XYZ file of C-alpha atoms in Angstrom:
693
model
C -179.604 29.354 146.331
C -176.679 28.419 144.401
C -174.377 26.166 145.869
C -170.949 26.691 146.666
C -168.183 24.210 147.063
C -165.437 24.210 149.646
C -162.445 22.220 150.277
C -164.533 19.499 152.433
C -167.970 21.316 152.418
C -170.496 23.051 150.426
C -171.713 26.414 151.738
C -175.413 27.324 150.500
C -175.271 30.586 151.097
C -173.691 32.095 147.361
C -172.687 35.118 149.388
C -170.211 33.459 151.651
C -167.393 32.176 151.390
C -164.311 30.376 153.707
C -161.812 32.870 154.075
C -158.898 31.164 152.875
C -156.583 30.256 155.332
C -153.064 30.968 154.792
C -151.471 28.091 154.326
C -147.542 26.552 155.049
C -146.557 24.758 151.667
C -144.671 21.729 152.640
C -141.188 21.048 150.936
C -142.783 17.801 148.904
C -144.879 18.759 145.715
C -148.046 20.167 145.876
C -150.966 18.027 144.175
C -153.909 18.992 142.423
C -156.633 16.747 141.078
C -158.486 19.092 138.624
C -161.582 17.414 137.154
C -161.291 17.257 133.538
C -164.325 17.562 131.451
C -165.185 14.912 128.836
C -164.999 17.174 125.936
C -161.973 18.914 127.050
C -160.429 15.372 127.343
C -161.210 14.994 123.774
C -158.688 17.512 122.746
C -156.413 16.679 125.370
C -156.247 13.443 123.703
C -154.712 14.992 120.419
C -151.693 16.271 122.659
C -148.555 14.276 121.061
C -145.375 14.251 119.583
C -145.398 14.510 115.662
C -142.930 11.374 113.841
C -139.787 12.515 112.638
C -140.456 12.812 108.839
C -138.260 14.487 106.394
C -139.003 18.742 106.212
C -141.434 19.316 103.623
C -142.061 23.238 102.760
C -145.307 24.404 102.884
C -147.069 25.998 99.363
C -147.096 29.385 100.492
C -143.246 28.930 101.873
C -141.970 27.625 98.283
C -144.187 30.398 96.275
C -142.394 33.181 98.445
C -138.955 31.977 97.367
C -139.912 31.525 94.132
C -141.749 34.855 93.739
C -139.244 36.862 95.263
C -136.842 36.565 92.612
C -138.950 38.748 90.439
C -140.969 40.906 92.601
C -141.854 41.932 95.821
C -143.407 39.674 98.491
C -145.751 40.422 101.270
C -145.482 37.149 103.697
C -148.725 36.868 106.102
C -149.045 34.374 108.031
C -149.846 33.076 111.757
C -146.925 33.365 114.335
C -144.655 30.137 114.029
C -145.728 29.102 110.707
C -142.157 29.309 109.241
C -141.333 32.668 107.810
C -137.977 32.535 108.744
C -137.536 29.545 105.989
C -138.654 31.626 104.018
C -136.279 34.335 104.636
C -133.076 32.220 104.767
C -133.865 30.040 101.397
C -134.472 33.775 99.430
C -131.072 34.518 101.086
C -129.444 31.728 99.648
C -130.844 32.314 96.267
C -129.332 36.133 96.219
C -126.636 34.566 97.841
C -125.842 32.535 94.383
C -126.404 35.447 92.658
C -123.731 37.447 94.059
C -126.100 39.840 94.803
C -126.281 41.748 98.726
C -128.694 41.138 101.565
C -130.498 43.406 104.306
C -132.468 41.548 107.268
C -134.066 44.129 109.135
C -135.490 43.435 112.583
C -137.065 45.449 115.385
C -135.297 44.141 118.390
C -131.504 44.308 118.975
C -131.958 40.808 120.538
C -133.870 39.557 117.512
C -130.764 40.829 115.431
C -128.166 39.268 117.404
C -130.682 36.061 117.422
C -130.723 36.227 113.879
C -127.001 36.467 112.901
C -126.397 33.753 115.154
C -128.385 31.581 112.680
C -127.352 33.440 109.616
C -123.860 33.010 110.845
C -124.411 28.995 110.876
C -125.747 29.125 108.162
C -124.172 30.967 105.397
C -120.482 31.344 107.225
C -119.483 33.782 109.419
C -117.418 35.767 107.057
C -120.950 35.925 104.942
C -122.590 37.689 107.932
C -122.272 40.746 109.197
C -124.550 42.581 111.971
C -125.224 46.495 112.306
C -127.126 47.495 115.606
C -125.757 50.793 116.872
C -123.814 48.862 119.850
C -122.866 46.126 117.602
C -120.646 46.929 114.094
C -119.386 43.705 112.699
C -118.375 42.766 109.529
C -120.219 45.352 107.720
C -118.971 44.784 104.510
C -120.586 41.263 104.447
C -123.006 39.745 101.792
C -125.350 39.633 104.202
C -126.436 42.167 106.848
C -128.376 41.583 109.593
C -129.292 44.907 112.119
C -132.423 46.946 113.250
C -134.909 48.623 110.709
C -133.670 52.177 111.975
C -130.060 51.586 111.329
C -131.182 50.529 107.932
C -133.249 53.594 107.802
C -130.270 55.643 108.601
C -128.066 53.913 105.651
C -130.984 55.249 103.144
C -130.824 59.016 104.535
C -126.802 59.037 104.109
C -127.361 57.185 100.531
C -129.442 59.639 99.507
C -127.578 62.620 100.825
C -124.182 61.239 99.081
C -126.327 59.917 95.942
C -124.635 56.534 96.199
C -126.711 53.321 96.215
C -126.858 51.083 98.902
C -125.031 47.521 97.774
C -127.952 45.776 98.545
C -130.278 44.058 96.252
C -132.683 42.417 98.990
C -134.409 43.717 101.896
C -136.014 41.329 104.458
C -138.471 43.322 106.586
C -138.800 40.941 109.722
C -141.595 41.727 112.031
C -143.690 43.534 109.307
C -146.151 44.324 111.195
C -144.296 46.631 113.137
C -145.467 49.177 110.440
C -148.560 49.551 112.481
C -146.199 49.704 115.835
C -147.607 53.112 117.578
C -143.634 54.319 118.575
C -141.800 52.623 115.608
C -144.062 52.160 112.548
C -143.071 55.429 111.080
C -139.379 54.140 110.746
C -140.476 51.248 108.850
C -142.875 52.941 106.779
C -139.742 55.324 105.764
C -137.757 52.802 105.012
C -140.474 51.166 102.645
C -140.814 54.918 100.935
C -136.943 55.345 100.364
C -135.734 52.062 99.067
C -134.967 52.359 95.704
C -137.484 50.404 93.502
C -134.440 47.950 91.997
C -134.047 46.607 95.395
C -136.504 43.638 95.986
C -138.293 43.491 98.940
C -139.749 40.888 101.144
C -141.901 41.709 103.939
C -142.451 38.940 106.757
C -145.475 39.306 108.412
C -147.639 37.615 111.161
C -151.604 37.651 109.898
C -152.519 40.807 109.199
C -156.143 41.515 107.483
C -155.481 44.613 104.655
C -152.351 42.782 103.112
C -153.532 43.209 99.825
C -154.317 46.777 100.995
C -150.420 46.986 101.698
C -149.037 45.337 98.728
C -151.312 48.195 96.533
C -149.650 50.714 98.079
C -146.182 49.561 97.772
C -147.053 48.836 93.937
C -148.239 52.346 93.972
C -145.022 53.947 95.450
C -142.552 52.016 93.849
C -143.797 51.345 90.718
C -142.808 47.268 90.702
C -145.570 44.683 91.665
C -145.680 43.601 95.264
C -147.392 40.418 95.391
C -149.511 38.998 98.781
C -148.650 35.253 99.761
C -151.035 34.420 102.790
C -151.960 31.162 104.724
C -154.236 31.038 107.274
C -153.392 27.792 108.400
C -151.476 27.022 111.720
C -149.032 24.197 111.275
C -149.644 23.212 114.666
C -153.840 23.453 115.426
C -154.658 25.212 118.498
C -157.736 24.520 120.897
C -159.085 26.688 123.646
C -159.772 25.292 126.831
C -160.509 26.941 130.496
C -159.961 26.561 133.599
C -163.293 26.864 135.683
C -162.825 28.833 139.381
C -163.481 25.328 140.758
C -160.838 23.941 138.800
C -162.315 21.739 136.020
C -161.204 21.711 133.056
C -163.110 22.676 129.900
C -163.079 23.406 126.270
C -163.605 27.780 126.038
C -165.820 27.372 123.060
C -168.051 25.130 121.600
C -168.299 26.335 117.561
C -168.454 30.101 117.868
C -170.173 30.471 121.145
C -169.018 30.025 124.618
C -168.694 26.250 125.981
C -171.900 25.938 128.288
C -170.034 25.920 131.678
C -168.140 29.045 130.765
C -171.244 30.894 129.597
C -172.845 30.043 132.720
C -169.666 30.912 134.987
C -169.915 34.434 133.284
C -173.925 34.722 133.732
C -173.342 33.750 137.568
C -170.381 36.991 137.710
C -172.688 38.872 135.984
C -172.759 42.136 138.637
C -169.891 41.082 141.019
C -167.295 43.250 141.518
C -164.945 41.238 139.285
C -162.004 43.043 140.854
C -162.731 42.331 144.316
C -161.631 38.776 142.982
C -158.432 37.585 144.669
C -155.425 36.833 142.095
C -155.536 33.282 141.190
C -152.932 30.387 142.615
C -150.045 30.181 140.551
C -149.169 26.546 141.577
C -152.624 25.403 141.369
C -152.499 26.732 137.749
C -149.125 25.167 136.857
C -150.073 21.941 138.684
C -153.487 21.825 136.436
C -150.926 22.081 132.987
C -148.647 19.288 133.960
C -151.216 16.912 135.399
C -153.348 17.828 132.010
C -149.631 17.279 129.707
C -149.806 20.985 129.065
C -146.315 22.324 129.691
C -144.099 24.128 128.746
C -146.509 26.730 129.012
C -146.306 30.793 128.985
C -147.937 32.216 131.444
C -148.862 36.470 130.554
C -149.341 38.401 133.300
C -150.687 42.152 133.474
C -147.539 44.002 134.637
C -143.495 42.883 135.673
C -144.190 42.891 139.079
C -147.114 40.135 138.957
C -144.487 38.011 136.809
C -141.891 38.172 139.740
C -144.339 37.389 142.250
C -145.436 34.366 140.603
C -142.030 33.121 140.186
C -141.343 33.935 143.634
C -144.531 32.209 144.918
C -143.924 29.283 143.312
C -143.509 25.664 145.046
C -144.873 23.370 142.853
C -141.614 21.473 141.268
C -141.047 19.264 138.746
C -141.877 15.497 139.288
C -138.188 14.133 137.698
C -135.595 15.629 139.578
C -133.126 18.310 137.511
C -130.490 16.839 135.616
C -126.785 17.825 135.891
C -127.029 19.033 131.913
C -129.412 21.780 133.100
C -127.771 22.855 135.728
C -123.944 23.266 133.801
C -125.899 25.125 131.160
C -126.975 27.501 133.674
C -123.570 27.522 135.504
C -121.584 28.031 132.099
C -123.998 30.561 130.751
C -123.667 32.683 133.861
C -119.437 32.171 133.703
C -119.158 35.488 132.131
C -121.717 37.580 133.850
C -121.212 37.581 137.845
C -123.806 39.815 138.320
C -126.340 37.193 137.561
C -125.091 34.885 140.098
C -127.346 37.090 142.954
C -130.388 37.203 140.645
C -133.383 36.551 143.318
C -134.996 33.896 141.086
C -131.929 31.823 139.898
C -132.791 29.566 143.017
C -136.249 29.423 141.440
C -135.118 28.813 137.925
C -132.724 25.469 139.078
C -135.527 23.780 141.400
C -138.660 24.728 139.291
C -137.132 25.261 136.263
C -139.550 27.919 136.160
C -138.284 31.863 135.229
C -140.095 35.743 134.066
C -139.763 37.783 131.390
C -139.846 41.111 130.752
C -138.334 44.464 130.096
C -137.891 45.224 133.693
C -134.821 42.688 133.569
C -131.496 42.544 132.701
C -130.679 41.977 129.136
C -128.153 38.847 129.666
C -131.095 37.078 131.979
C -133.709 37.419 129.666
C -130.993 36.038 127.155
C -130.463 33.097 129.449
C -134.528 32.668 129.953
C -134.969 32.511 126.373
C -131.795 30.176 125.664
C -133.489 27.854 128.036
C -136.805 27.631 127.638
C -135.921 26.860 123.400
C -133.735 24.770 124.524
C -136.967 22.809 126.957
C -135.087 23.277 129.724
C -138.039 25.035 131.497
C -141.420 24.212 132.074
C -143.152 27.393 132.427
C -142.371 31.038 132.035
C -144.435 34.451 133.374
C -144.128 37.021 130.990
C -146.005 40.369 129.839
C -147.685 40.689 126.506
C -144.164 42.293 124.960
C -142.675 38.635 124.888
C -145.577 37.620 121.888
C -143.934 40.002 119.216
C -140.086 39.079 118.262
C -138.783 36.850 120.685
C -139.065 33.062 119.545
C -140.452 31.729 122.257
C -142.378 28.183 121.251
C -144.688 26.228 124.124
C -147.248 23.735 124.264
C -149.570 26.056 126.105
C -150.705 29.573 126.453
C -152.311 31.042 129.924
C -154.648 33.982 129.469
C -155.033 35.513 132.685
C -156.605 39.197 131.325
C -158.006 41.133 128.074
C -155.926 44.221 128.846
C -152.386 46.067 128.811
C -150.902 48.849 129.531
C -150.001 51.138 126.659
C -148.037 53.379 128.386
C -150.431 55.795 130.101
C -152.865 53.391 131.107
C -154.383 49.800 130.566
C -156.809 49.350 127.606
C -158.427 46.419 125.778
C -156.003 43.650 124.033
C -156.532 43.427 120.367
C -157.430 40.793 118.669
C -153.874 41.135 116.578
C -152.174 40.834 120.410
C -154.027 37.900 121.432
C -153.222 36.222 117.934
C -149.756 36.650 118.554
C -149.631 35.625 122.079
C -151.483 32.311 120.963
C -149.204 31.810 118.356
C -146.530 30.896 120.461
C -148.781 27.426 121.273
C -147.893 24.730 119.593
C -144.192 23.588 118.390
C -143.864 22.556 115.242
C -142.277 19.683 114.840
C -142.792 18.879 118.826
C -146.379 19.284 119.189
C -149.637 17.848 117.517
C -151.736 20.609 119.343
C -151.568 23.452 121.044
C -153.400 25.449 123.664
C -154.433 28.493 125.154
C -155.787 28.086 128.888
C -158.096 31.004 129.799
C -158.346 31.144 133.382
C -160.886 33.615 135.143
C -159.322 36.310 137.365
C -160.068 40.462 138.067
C -158.535 41.537 134.796
C -160.156 38.876 132.764
C -163.068 39.584 130.433
C -164.410 36.528 129.307
C -166.541 37.555 126.329
C -164.199 40.024 125.391
C -161.497 37.325 124.793
C -163.961 35.089 123.028
C -164.172 37.752 120.440
C -160.589 38.516 119.883
C -159.906 34.969 119.474
C -162.939 34.497 116.867
C -161.968 38.043 114.800
C -159.577 38.684 112.363
C -156.451 40.684 113.331
C -157.066 44.374 113.189
C -155.815 46.272 109.673
C -152.273 48.031 109.846
C -152.457 51.878 110.009
C -149.694 54.076 108.630
C -147.813 55.840 111.853
C -146.262 58.127 109.783
C -145.335 61.378 111.569
C -143.230 64.401 110.888
C -140.090 65.231 112.855
C -137.180 67.584 113.175
C -134.760 64.500 112.562
C -136.472 63.825 109.393
C -137.285 66.837 108.133
C -133.293 67.416 108.406
C -132.171 64.521 107.005
C -134.268 64.841 103.976
C -133.375 68.757 103.415
C -130.008 67.066 102.541
C -131.136 65.364 99.671
C -134.578 67.312 98.983
C -135.808 70.597 98.303
C -138.914 71.333 100.741
C -141.101 70.658 97.277
C -139.881 67.027 97.260
C -140.194 66.245 100.751
C -143.711 67.234 100.097
C -143.821 64.738 97.391
C -142.187 62.105 99.517
C -144.834 62.267 102.353
C -148.056 61.792 99.347
C -145.884 58.358 98.970
C -147.048 57.521 102.686
C -149.379 54.798 103.299
C -151.377 57.026 105.572
C -152.248 59.217 102.022
C -153.057 56.203 100.420
C -156.641 55.524 100.619
C -159.429 54.161 98.107
C -161.522 57.676 98.938
C -159.482 60.120 97.052
C -160.631 63.030 99.343
C -159.722 61.420 102.412
C -156.171 61.018 100.989
C -156.133 64.760 100.114
C -156.938 65.598 103.793
C -154.141 63.133 104.944
C -151.767 64.265 102.414
C -152.510 68.132 103.517
C -152.020 67.704 107.328
C -148.741 65.963 106.716
C -147.421 68.669 104.170
C -148.728 70.914 107.137
C -146.914 69.365 109.862
C -143.505 69.516 107.608
C -143.774 72.973 107.210
C -144.240 73.699 110.627
C -141.111 72.259 111.616
C -139.485 73.686 108.370
C -140.091 77.061 109.554
C -139.276 76.579 113.149
C -135.579 75.010 111.724
C -135.541 78.184 109.940
C -136.040 80.518 112.641
C -133.202 78.605 114.776
C -131.262 79.094 111.669
C -130.620 75.330 111.006
C -132.318 75.884 107.550
C -131.618 78.870 105.424
C -134.491 80.584 103.637
C -133.923 78.370 100.311
C -134.802 75.361 102.517
C -131.125 74.175 102.609
C -129.391 72.808 105.740
C -127.066 75.458 107.244
C -123.415 74.237 108.633
C -125.066 73.950 111.862
C -128.419 72.122 109.900
C -125.727 69.708 108.497
C -124.222 68.379 111.539
C -127.504 68.299 113.547
C -128.878 65.907 110.561
C -126.282 62.986 112.129
C -128.346 63.565 115.700
C -130.919 61.055 114.871
C -132.142 61.197 118.364
C -135.565 61.724 119.757
C -134.572 65.083 120.753
C -132.013 66.353 118.189
C -132.703 69.968 118.704
C -132.093 70.095 122.317
C -128.867 68.226 122.513
C -127.701 70.388 119.261
C -128.738 73.370 121.075
C -126.400 72.983 123.865
C -123.708 71.933 121.573
C -123.921 75.099 119.456
C -123.789 76.886 122.870
C -120.707 75.087 124.141
C -122.816 73.290 126.706
C -121.122 70.042 126.644
C -117.585 70.892 125.263
C -116.115 71.432 128.750
C -117.263 68.377 130.482
C -115.404 65.506 131.977
C -116.747 62.164 130.205
C -118.773 61.081 133.199
C -120.834 64.530 133.509
C -121.060 64.329 129.654
C -122.995 60.782 129.685
C -125.140 62.102 132.867
C -126.477 65.198 130.971
C -127.104 62.934 127.978
C -129.232 60.628 129.976
C -132.578 62.464 130.522
C -133.404 62.823 126.621
C -133.089 58.927 126.391
C -136.004 58.286 128.412
C -139.681 58.801 127.794
C -140.687 57.473 131.026
C -142.200 59.942 132.889
C -141.975 58.979 136.537
C -139.472 60.086 139.101
C -137.356 56.916 140.594
C -136.027 56.947 143.792
C -132.047 58.077 144.714
C -130.709 56.907 148.092
C -129.173 59.669 150.269
C -125.190 58.066 149.262
C -126.086 58.653 145.822
C -127.448 62.192 146.010
C -124.041 63.070 148.155
C -121.807 61.232 145.407
C -123.855 63.761 142.747
C -124.112 66.962 143.996
C -121.943 68.055 141.001
C -123.918 66.477 138.980
C -127.079 68.482 139.943
C -125.700 71.921 139.811
C -124.736 71.294 135.657
C -128.215 69.634 135.281
C -129.857 72.637 136.932
C -127.382 75.041 134.552
C -128.621 72.595 131.613
C -132.068 73.208 132.609
C -131.477 77.118 132.625
C -129.784 77.059 128.908
C -132.414 75.191 127.583
C -135.427 77.066 128.854
C -135.518 79.865 126.165
C -135.810 77.172 123.146
C -138.350 75.322 125.322
C -140.470 77.974 125.630
C -139.666 79.358 122.103
C -140.962 75.432 120.680
C -144.258 75.157 123.110
C -145.240 78.988 121.589
C -144.963 77.026 118.122
C -146.997 74.126 119.017
C -144.284 71.915 119.809
C -144.329 69.353 122.896
C -140.773 69.443 124.780
C -139.522 66.550 127.230
C -139.532 66.008 130.643
C -135.876 66.558 131.848
C -135.199 64.165 134.730
C -132.624 64.076 136.984
C -132.617 60.357 138.081
C -131.673 59.241 134.901
C -128.387 61.625 134.848
C -127.247 60.127 138.574
C -127.661 56.519 137.520
C -125.997 56.959 134.433
C -123.469 59.041 136.315
C -122.396 56.680 139.076
C -122.314 53.487 136.394
C -119.849 56.100 134.705
C -117.622 56.301 137.590
C -117.328 52.781 138.199
C -120.072 51.991 140.709
C -120.734 47.930 140.135
C -124.112 46.788 139.308
C -125.299 45.699 142.524
C -124.650 48.856 144.376
C -126.300 50.339 141.388
C -129.794 49.175 141.714
C -129.711 49.924 145.398
C -128.772 53.626 145.090
C -131.757 53.926 142.021
C -134.856 52.503 142.883
C -135.888 51.478 139.000
C -135.981 48.206 137.494
C -132.492 46.408 136.391
C -134.498 46.197 132.621
C -134.885 49.921 132.799
C -131.569 51.111 134.551
C -129.749 48.900 131.515
C -131.991 50.148 128.768
C -130.928 53.829 130.067
C -127.381 52.860 130.094
C -127.724 51.513 126.728
C -129.301 54.081 125.108
C -127.036 56.837 126.559
C -124.405 54.674 124.880
C -126.435 55.013 121.655
C -126.522 59.097 121.782
C -122.798 59.200 122.789
C -122.138 57.362 119.571
C -123.819 60.147 117.459
C -121.963 62.630 119.369
C -118.583 60.786 118.409
C -120.139 60.824 114.631
C -119.379 64.637 115.006
C -115.272 64.308 114.652
C -114.947 66.785 112.026
C -117.208 69.561 113.594
C -116.587 68.600 117.352
C -113.495 67.013 117.740
C -113.171 67.681 121.357
C -116.448 66.704 122.149
C -116.226 63.449 119.760
C -113.195 62.022 122.037
C -114.953 62.940 125.168
C -118.005 61.270 123.944
C -115.871 57.955 123.079
C -113.975 58.277 126.378
C -117.263 58.294 128.003
C -118.585 55.452 125.622
C -116.089 52.851 126.974
C -116.617 54.095 130.654
C -120.668 52.750 130.130
C -120.191 49.549 127.818
C -119.348 46.737 130.649
C -120.488 43.808 131.954
C -123.300 43.134 132.521
C -124.644 45.146 129.100
C -121.775 43.369 127.170
């Protein structure tokens, strides 16, 4: 029989394990002394701070800047390798030639961060921002914004026939081209941009960079160069925390380290999902004793992240200095709602926090600022933080090998693992970065080995036809021209001509399907030209433009109070098909909202049945978003709102902010629907208040 070590004795029966007693955590620091395998110690000996020396760009960085002056460039390099330096230097070169620059990112938060960074670098007067909810200095030579805003500007440019005053477009996080939900926007931008505009794509490592470049060269008639670097600026080493607490290497060459392999073999046939969750206090103490902090611990869900912080008792050995507390206090001054944040005490005493989409944007920003400034020891996060947010750490901890994709849990990809481990090792601050693999019920150890050793997956096209795209392109192209545009898609670009023809045919058929329905609804005439209704409906660049356009056309929205307008728009902005609890008090206040909501559903039912009969999906129109936005628009404070509506704070914030984005679209209908536009402006003002701004 295999012996199983307990705390004070050895149990010979491997099937018997002592039940862990509930222990009372003393106020003093818990101290665990993990054993360190000699082979792991040799890796840990590489920890250190590199000597300060003048910055010298890597060859791939200088090559990128040189090439972007004459041709399009796709930069494929590991996360944290210094792609922002390329963007800054390219911007300097184009500004020196009095050229315009558009810097596009996938996230509003990232756009805000780059706006601040570029403002410091080039002067506030030279930098503007466009993100939907921010529009500042929009005539500046350097514009930072979201990719959706750039796409919308290209729609407007094609319709008006007036070229964008831009000479260089920088697409940050360009691997979003393969994002299932938003990749279509990136592909549209690349197709619509005039060939005279240089494109600089900054991407995490992708395996088919040359294929993407050949596609761009093909559709733009201008050469796209690939500048590639596979070298991490800070080398990465993988460690393993065995169930008995010992630290070992995770790999030996391309195989699992012997002790890791033995653990995997011993676990075969056992019920992995019956294993207890890992003890976060012990993991953090292991990290501290091995000098592996600061760290990002990736967890499966938002609740797991919050529970990890709540249960944390391992506190820093050195006292919290007054500067840290003062930084937090100053940040919280304009956000009184955050002073009651449940994690605030743990943040101050343990230098720890969680970071995920279920939190208020302001709280996530605080965590990001503190982590970047080196104030925090550990953050617990879902895998989404691996993309787009600058969260450098010495170590990342992997406790699962799957992720939630919106419908269920699926295995992670090599690209996702590489993005996560790309946060390990801070350039200029670390000589080495580490990925610590810790076994848990959600970890498939052999899969993690394969993902770490594999190359990132190739980017795939996410092009799809939708009603907003169809209406906007019809403003500047006839149907035949749009079918030609679709043939430029990355999906239709293949080495096999037969495959390319099949994809092209499928896209054209999908476009024709959308066109036919728009013609039946009289948004487009028989010749393929948008009608009066089609022209203003094209300005509704939303997820479900036809449903909202139909309510406008029927007058359903024109006689509403601002609070009610916001409430009826809210159900169309959420893609979460899950009902949320509403308190009795909220129900009582929202009786009129319920009546108007039911009336709206009744008015939309014929259109929904019409669309379903022609093979289109229609969204679930849930009631709780209407209640949440109505209460907020009426002046409910944030603490009361979170008590009345059981959704996560971050989901509530996103609901309200996206409702505000939709209201801005209605504000743009000033000429066609002046009364509605005025109500929308008033409603917008009711929504945009602290802690959302």
